[in-house]
PDB file of C-alpha atoms in Angstrom:
ATOM      1  CA  UNK U1115    -170.978  74.650  97.543  1.00  0.00           C
ATOM      2  CA  UNK U1116    -169.698  77.813  95.827  1.00  0.00           C
ATOM      3  CA  UNK U1117    -172.347  78.416  93.139  1.00  0.00           C
ATOM      4  CA  UNK U1118    -171.148  81.786  91.892  1.00  0.00           C
ATOM      5  CA  UNK U1119    -168.271  84.263  92.261  1.00  0.00           C
ATOM      6  CA  UNK U1120    -168.400  88.011  91.759  1.00  0.00           C
ATOM      7  CA  UNK U1121    -165.322  90.118  92.191  1.00  0.00           C
ATOM      8  CA  UNK U1122    -162.324  91.738  90.520  1.00  0.00           C
ATOM      9  CA  UNK U1123    -160.063  89.858  88.171  1.00  0.00           C
ATOM     10  CA  UNK U1124    -156.529  90.213  89.586  1.00  0.00           C
ATOM     11  CA  UNK U1125    -154.792  87.637  87.335  1.00  0.00           C
ATOM     12  CA  UNK U1126    -155.700  86.016  84.028  1.00  0.00           C
ATOM     13  CA  UNK U1127    -154.071  82.994  82.357  1.00  0.00           C
ATOM     14  CA  UNK U1128    -155.017  81.135  79.184  1.00  0.00           C
ATOM     15  CA  UNK U1129    -157.359  78.837  81.068  1.00  0.00           C
ATOM     16  CA  UNK U1130    -157.943  80.400  84.465  1.00  0.00           C
ATOM     17  CA  UNK U1131    -158.886  83.619  86.229  1.00  0.00           C
ATOM     18  CA  UNK U1132    -158.062  84.699  89.784  1.00  0.00           C
ATOM     19  CA  UNK U1133    -161.035  86.596  91.177  1.00  0.00           C
ATOM     20  CA  UNK U1134    -160.621  88.638  94.367  1.00  0.00           C
ATOM     21  CA  UNK U1135    -163.660  88.402  96.621  1.00  0.00           C
ATOM     22  CA  UNK U1136    -163.511  90.120 100.000  1.00  0.00           C
ATOM     23  CA  UNK U1137    -159.733  90.192  99.949  1.00  0.00           C
ATOM     24  CA  UNK U1138    -159.437  86.506  99.041  1.00  0.00           C
ATOM     25  CA  UNK U1139    -158.192  85.455  95.570  1.00  0.00           C
ATOM     26  CA  UNK U1140    -160.096  82.498  94.139  1.00  0.00           C
ATOM     27  CA  UNK U1141    -158.470  80.531  91.340  1.00  0.00           C
ATOM     28  CA  UNK U1142    -161.180  79.614  88.820  1.00  0.00           C
ATOM     29  CA  UNK U1143    -160.603  77.334  85.839  1.00  0.00           C
ATOM     30  CA  UNK U1144    -162.419  78.741  82.794  1.00  0.00           C
ATOM     31  CA  UNK U1145    -162.655  78.173  79.044  1.00  0.00           C
ATOM     32  CA  UNK U1146    -160.186  80.000  76.784  1.00  0.00           C
ATOM     33  CA  UNK U1147    -163.096  82.112  75.525  1.00  0.00           C
ATOM     34  CA  UNK U1148    -163.743  83.493  79.035  1.00  0.00           C
ATOM     35  CA  UNK U1149    -160.018  84.079  79.625  1.00  0.00           C
ATOM     36  CA  UNK U1150    -159.636  85.990  76.362  1.00  0.00           C
ATOM     37  CA  UNK U1151    -162.461  88.379  77.207  1.00  0.00           C
ATOM     38  CA  UNK U1152    -161.425  88.974  80.812  1.00  0.00           C
ATOM     39  CA  UNK U1153    -158.849  91.603  81.737  1.00  0.00           C
ATOM     40  CA  UNK U1154    -157.151  92.441  85.010  1.00  0.00           C
ATOM     41  CA  UNK U1155    -159.292  94.978  86.856  1.00  0.00           C
ATOM     42  CA  UNK U1156    -162.567  93.760  85.318  1.00  0.00           C
ATOM     43  CA  UNK U1157    -165.487  93.029  87.591  1.00  0.00           C
ATOM     44  CA  UNK U1158    -166.571  89.502  86.715  1.00  0.00           C
ATOM     45  CA  UNK U1159    -169.440  87.224  87.571  1.00  0.00           C
ATOM     46  CA  UNK U1160    -168.895  83.500  87.083  1.00  0.00           C
ATOM     47  CA  UNK U1161    -171.309  80.663  87.744  1.00  0.00           C
ATOM     48  CA  UNK U1162    -169.180  78.059  89.453  1.00  0.00           C
ATOM     49  CA  UNK U1163    -168.911  74.469  90.568  1.00  0.00           C
ATOM     50  CA  UNK U1164    -166.516  73.309  93.262  1.00  0.00           C
ATOM     51  CA  UNK U1165    -164.993  69.893  92.626  1.00  0.00           C
ATOM     52  CA  UNK U1166    -163.746  68.263  95.810  1.00  0.00           C
ATOM     53  CA  UNK U1167    -161.127  65.542  95.630  1.00  0.00           C
ATOM     54  CA  UNK U1168    -158.789  64.013  98.197  1.00  0.00           C
ATOM     55  CA  UNK U1169    -155.814  65.994  96.972  1.00  0.00           C
ATOM     56  CA  UNK U1170    -157.431  69.207  95.677  1.00  0.00           C
ATOM     57  CA  UNK U1171    -160.329  71.660  95.680  1.00  0.00           C
ATOM     58  CA  UNK U1172    -160.920  72.944  92.168  1.00  0.00           C
ATOM     59  CA  UNK U1173    -163.314  75.729  91.130  1.00  0.00           C
ATOM     60  CA  UNK U1174    -164.662  75.818  87.582  1.00  0.00           C
ATOM     61  CA  UNK U1175    -166.441  78.922  86.287  1.00  0.00           C
ATOM     62  CA  UNK U1176    -168.760  79.795  83.401  1.00  0.00           C
ATOM     63  CA  UNK U1177    -170.383  82.946  82.026  1.00  0.00           C
ATOM     64  CA  UNK U1178    -173.865  81.410  81.946  1.00  0.00           C
ATOM     65  CA  UNK U1179    -175.911  79.162  84.178  1.00  0.00           C
ATOM     66  CA  UNK U1180    -176.692  77.103  81.077  1.00  0.00           C
ATOM     67  CA  UNK U1181    -173.023  76.284  80.548  1.00  0.00           C
ATOM     68  CA  UNK U1182    -172.661  75.347  84.192  1.00  0.00           C
ATOM     69  CA  UNK U1183    -175.640  72.975  83.918  1.00  0.00           C
ATOM     70  CA  UNK U1184    -174.179  71.250  80.842  1.00  0.00           C
ATOM     71  CA  UNK U1185    -170.790  71.012  82.610  1.00  0.00           C
ATOM     72  CA  UNK U1186    -172.481  69.131  85.444  1.00  0.00           C
ATOM     73  CA  UNK U1187    -174.313  66.862  82.976  1.00  0.00           C
ATOM     74  CA  UNK U1188    -171.029  66.048  81.188  1.00  0.00           C
ATOM     75  CA  UNK U1189    -169.470  65.082  84.508  1.00  0.00           C
ATOM     76  CA  UNK U1190    -172.222  62.485  84.874  1.00  0.00           C
ATOM     77  CA  UNK U1191    -171.035  60.711  81.730  1.00  0.00           C
ATOM     78  CA  UNK U1192    -168.811  57.674  82.300  1.00  0.00           C
ATOM     79  CA  UNK U1193    -165.179  58.546  81.626  1.00  0.00           C
ATOM     80  CA  UNK U1194    -165.628  62.340  81.552  1.00  0.00           C
ATOM     81  CA  UNK U1195    -163.716  64.291  84.174  1.00  0.00           C
ATOM     82  CA  UNK U1196    -163.707  68.030  84.932  1.00  0.00           C
ATOM     83  CA  UNK U1197    -160.883  68.848  82.483  1.00  0.00           C
ATOM     84  CA  UNK U1198    -162.562  66.912  79.646  1.00  0.00           C
ATOM     85  CA  UNK U1199    -165.953  68.470  80.402  1.00  0.00           C
ATOM     86  CA  UNK U1200    -164.348  71.933  80.337  1.00  0.00           C
ATOM     87  CA  UNK U1201    -162.660  70.989  77.062  1.00  0.00           C
ATOM     88  CA  UNK U1202    -166.039  70.174  75.502  1.00  0.00           C
ATOM     89  CA  UNK U1203    -167.414  73.579  76.481  1.00  0.00           C
ATOM     90  CA  UNK U1204    -164.211  75.252  75.208  1.00  0.00           C
ATOM     91  CA  UNK U1205    -164.741  73.607  71.807  1.00  0.00           C
ATOM     92  CA  UNK U1206    -168.517  73.593  71.401  1.00  0.00           C
ATOM     93  CA  UNK U1207    -171.309  75.985  72.358  1.00  0.00           C
ATOM     94  CA  UNK U1208    -174.267  74.680  74.351  1.00  0.00           C
ATOM     95  CA  UNK U1209    -176.542  74.719  71.278  1.00  0.00           C
ATOM     96  CA  UNK U1210    -173.896  72.783  69.299  1.00  0.00           C
ATOM     97  CA  UNK U1211    -173.683  70.211  72.083  1.00  0.00           C
ATOM     98  CA  UNK U1212    -177.475  69.882  72.201  1.00  0.00           C
ATOM     99  CA  UNK U1213    -177.737  69.525  68.421  1.00  0.00           C
ATOM    100  CA  UNK U1214    -175.007  66.851  68.329  1.00  0.00           C
ATOM    101  CA  UNK U1215    -176.674  64.881  71.100  1.00  0.00           C
ATOM    102  CA  UNK U1216    -180.135  65.204  69.533  1.00  0.00           C
ATOM    103  CA  UNK U1217    -178.742  64.152  66.151  1.00  0.00           C
ATOM    104  CA  UNK U1218    -176.866  61.162  67.637  1.00  0.00           C
ATOM    105  CA  UNK U1219    -173.654  62.645  66.225  1.00  0.00           C
ATOM    106  CA  UNK U1220    -170.551  61.956  68.234  1.00  0.00           C
ATOM    107  CA  UNK U1221    -168.138  63.488  65.677  1.00  0.00           C
ATOM    108  CA  UNK U1222    -168.014  66.928  67.328  1.00  0.00           C
ATOM    109  CA  UNK U1223    -167.022  65.360  70.660  1.00  0.00           C
ATOM    110  CA  UNK U1224    -164.249  63.316  69.044  1.00  0.00           C
ATOM    111  CA  UNK U1225    -162.610  66.589  68.037  1.00  0.00           C
ATOM    112  CA  UNK U1226    -162.212  67.557  71.715  1.00  0.00           C
ATOM    113  CA  UNK U1227    -158.732  66.908  73.132  1.00  0.00           C
ATOM    114  CA  UNK U1228    -158.830  64.044  75.596  1.00  0.00           C
ATOM    115  CA  UNK U1229    -162.161  62.631  74.316  1.00  0.00           C
ATOM    116  CA  UNK U1230    -161.793  59.268  72.547  1.00  0.00           C
ATOM    117  CA  UNK U1231    -164.330  57.587  70.240  1.00  0.00           C
ATOM    118  CA  UNK U1232    -165.818  55.464  73.045  1.00  0.00           C
ATOM    119  CA  UNK U1233    -166.283  58.409  75.406  1.00  0.00           C
ATOM    120  CA  UNK U1234    -167.698  60.555  72.589  1.00  0.00           C
ATOM    121  CA  UNK U1235    -170.335  57.943  71.912  1.00  0.00           C
ATOM    122  CA  UNK U1236    -171.137  57.679  75.625  1.00  0.00           C
ATOM    123  CA  UNK U1237    -171.699  61.441  75.776  1.00  0.00           C
ATOM    124  CA  UNK U1238    -174.302  61.196  72.991  1.00  0.00           C
ATOM    125  CA  UNK U1239    -175.999  58.177  74.521  1.00  0.00           C
ATOM    126  CA  UNK U1240    -176.010  59.269  78.177  1.00  0.00           C
ATOM    127  CA  UNK U1241    -177.034  62.868  77.521  1.00  0.00           C
ATOM    128  CA  UNK U1242    -179.853  62.011  75.108  1.00  0.00           C
ATOM    129  CA  UNK U1243    -182.994  63.908  76.093  1.00  0.00           C
ATOM    130  CA  UNK U1244    -181.280  65.762  78.977  1.00  0.00           C
ATOM    131  CA  UNK U1245    -180.012  69.006  77.418  1.00  0.00           C
ATOM    132  CA  UNK U1246    -182.492  71.871  77.123  1.00  0.00           C
ATOM    133  CA  UNK U1247    -181.348  74.956  75.269  1.00  0.00           C
ATOM    134  CA  UNK U1248    -182.754  78.475  75.508  1.00  0.00           C
ATOM    135  CA  UNK U1249    -182.526  80.093  72.109  1.00  0.00           C
ATOM    136  CA  UNK U1250    -183.162  83.813  71.599  1.00  0.00           C
ATOM    137  CA  UNK U1251    -186.553  84.589  70.066  1.00  0.00           C
ATOM    138  CA  UNK U1252    -186.273  85.573  66.415  1.00  0.00           C
ATOM    139  CA  UNK U1253    -182.821  83.995  66.119  1.00  0.00           C
ATOM    140  CA  UNK U1254    -184.005  81.334  63.699  1.00  0.00           C
ATOM    141  CA  UNK U1255    -183.048  78.613  66.165  1.00  0.00           C
ATOM    142  CA  UNK U1256    -185.083  75.431  66.212  1.00  0.00           C
ATOM    143  CA  UNK U1257    -185.698  72.774  68.806  1.00  0.00           C
ATOM    144  CA  UNK U1258    -182.773  70.317  68.658  1.00  0.00           C
ATOM    145  CA  UNK U1259    -184.907  67.165  68.751  1.00  0.00           C
ATOM    146  CA  UNK U1260    -187.274  68.397  66.083  1.00  0.00           C
ATOM    147  CA  UNK U1261    -184.371  69.555  63.946  1.00  0.00           C
ATOM    148  CA  UNK U1262    -182.750  66.134  64.122  1.00  0.00           C
ATOM    149  CA  UNK U1263    -185.929  64.479  62.814  1.00  0.00           C
ATOM    150  CA  UNK U1264    -186.180  66.728  59.756  1.00  0.00           C
ATOM    151  CA  UNK U1265    -183.417  65.114  57.611  1.00  0.00           C
ATOM    152  CA  UNK U1266    -184.920  61.658  58.108  1.00  0.00           C
ATOM    153  CA  UNK U1267    -188.305  62.897  56.937  1.00  0.00           C
ATOM    154  CA  UNK U1268    -186.745  64.509  53.863  1.00  0.00           C
ATOM    155  CA  UNK U1269    -184.897  61.285  53.039  1.00  0.00           C
ATOM    156  CA  UNK U1270    -188.145  59.336  53.201  1.00  0.00           C
ATOM    157  CA  UNK U1271    -189.830  61.877  50.947  1.00  0.00           C
ATOM    158  CA  UNK U1272    -187.069  61.545  48.383  1.00  0.00           C
ATOM    159  CA  UNK U1273    -187.242  57.735  48.530  1.00  0.00           C
ATOM    160  CA  UNK U1274    -190.944  58.077  47.775  1.00  0.00           C
ATOM    161  CA  UNK U1275    -190.068  60.207  44.771  1.00  0.00           C
ATOM    162  CA  UNK U1276    -187.777  57.507  43.388  1.00  0.00           C
ATOM    163  CA  UNK U1277    -184.299  58.097  44.688  1.00  0.00           C
ATOM    164  CA  UNK U1278    -182.387  55.376  46.481  1.00  0.00           C
ATOM    165  CA  UNK U1279    -182.104  55.792  50.228  1.00  0.00           C
ATOM    166  CA  UNK U1280    -178.296  56.125  50.047  1.00  0.00           C
ATOM    167  CA  UNK U1281    -178.423  58.808  47.359  1.00  0.00           C
ATOM    168  CA  UNK U1282    -181.158  60.659  49.255  1.00  0.00           C
ATOM    169  CA  UNK U1283    -179.275  60.523  52.565  1.00  0.00           C
ATOM    170  CA  UNK U1284    -176.060  61.810  51.049  1.00  0.00           C
ATOM    171  CA  UNK U1285    -177.907  64.631  49.221  1.00  0.00           C
ATOM    172  CA  UNK U1286    -179.808  65.663  52.351  1.00  0.00           C
ATOM    173  CA  UNK U1287    -176.617  65.707  54.412  1.00  0.00           C
ATOM    174  CA  UNK U1288    -174.870  67.887  51.804  1.00  0.00           C
ATOM    175  CA  UNK U1289    -177.810  70.271  51.520  1.00  0.00           C
ATOM    176  CA  UNK U1290    -178.197  70.558  55.301  1.00  0.00           C
ATOM    177  CA  UNK U1291    -174.517  71.388  55.748  1.00  0.00           C
ATOM    178  CA  UNK U1292    -174.889  74.479  53.541  1.00  0.00           C
ATOM    179  CA  UNK U1293    -178.435  75.499  54.481  1.00  0.00           C
ATOM    180  CA  UNK U1294    -179.296  78.284  56.965  1.00  0.00           C
ATOM    181  CA  UNK U1295    -180.297  76.962  60.388  1.00  0.00           C
ATOM    182  CA  UNK U1296    -183.948  77.929  59.808  1.00  0.00           C
ATOM    183  CA  UNK U1297    -184.051  75.792  56.637  1.00  0.00           C
ATOM    184  CA  UNK U1298    -182.381  72.838  58.348  1.00  0.00           C
ATOM    185  CA  UNK U1299    -185.332  72.745  60.759  1.00  0.00           C
ATOM    186  CA  UNK U1300    -188.005  72.843  57.999  1.00  0.00           C
ATOM    187  CA  UNK U1301    -188.959  69.768  55.981  1.00  0.00           C
ATOM    188  CA  UNK U1302    -190.324  71.746  52.987  1.00  0.00           C
ATOM    189  CA  UNK U1303    -187.316  74.082  52.921  1.00  0.00           C
ATOM    190  CA  UNK U1304    -184.723  71.324  53.211  1.00  0.00           C
ATOM    191  CA  UNK U1305    -186.597  69.165  50.678  1.00  0.00           C
ATOM    192  CA  UNK U1306    -186.622  72.073  48.227  1.00  0.00           C
ATOM    193  CA  UNK U1307    -182.877  72.636  48.611  1.00  0.00           C
ATOM    194  CA  UNK U1308    -182.119  68.939  48.246  1.00  0.00           C
ATOM    195  CA  UNK U1309    -184.260  68.613  45.147  1.00  0.00           C
ATOM    196  CA  UNK U1310    -182.489  71.550  43.600  1.00  0.00           C
ATOM    197  CA  UNK U1311    -179.179  69.748  44.097  1.00  0.00           C
ATOM    198  CA  UNK U1312    -180.478  66.359  42.949  1.00  0.00           C
ATOM    199  CA  UNK U1313    -182.323  67.636  39.884  1.00  0.00           C
ATOM    200  CA  UNK U1314    -179.584  67.152  37.247  1.00  0.00           C
ATOM    201  CA  UNK U1315    -178.800  63.616  38.469  1.00  0.00           C
ATOM    202  CA  UNK U1316    -182.337  62.336  38.832  1.00  0.00           C
ATOM    203  CA  UNK U1317    -182.482  60.385  35.547  1.00  0.00           C
ATOM    204  CA  UNK U1318    -179.219  58.551  36.405  1.00  0.00           C
ATOM    205  CA  UNK U1319    -180.556  57.666  39.855  1.00  0.00           C
ATOM    206  CA  UNK U1320    -184.046  56.618  38.979  1.00  0.00           C
ATOM    207  CA  UNK U1321    -183.712  55.263  35.471  1.00  0.00           C
ATOM    208  CA  UNK U1322    -181.436  52.317  36.276  1.00  0.00           C
TER     209      UNK U1322
END
């Protein structure tokens, strides 16, 4: 197994890099983000996975070990092949993937070329509880699972205050979409933002 490649980039395409290692050029499939930031002559280090098939040996490379791990996890999902898994990582960051899975939200995956609704749902279901994300300290990031539970708690609080569950859920979703990440992970902060938005409409919602 080729787990990493370090060498000189001798050719760069939109979705691949040829890395020369000891006089041998290795063709590595990468995300467009990696290709855009790699130039001929650069010394590159890619964490890689070799996919062996009857008709081909394909090497896929990533800038971080975390991305490589998620790539492998995506390959374990029914219906997801190497190109589709690479497409997911080209479209979404690892934290975005983790948040979508923790929130049982398959919409981000449906936006990936080659991923249909059924496969998108399978990604969320089969990766639940499997993706761990390292977030920089002081970045305001929150644990994905805990973050996913916050909106539900805020909805229940609003229902207790007199709003209908549907109105509360829609208001929380709207507030969360505009809130900073740190507020999305805090029940008091998200509740405060949602109440501010609901305030003018409260009599219409509760009085009926």
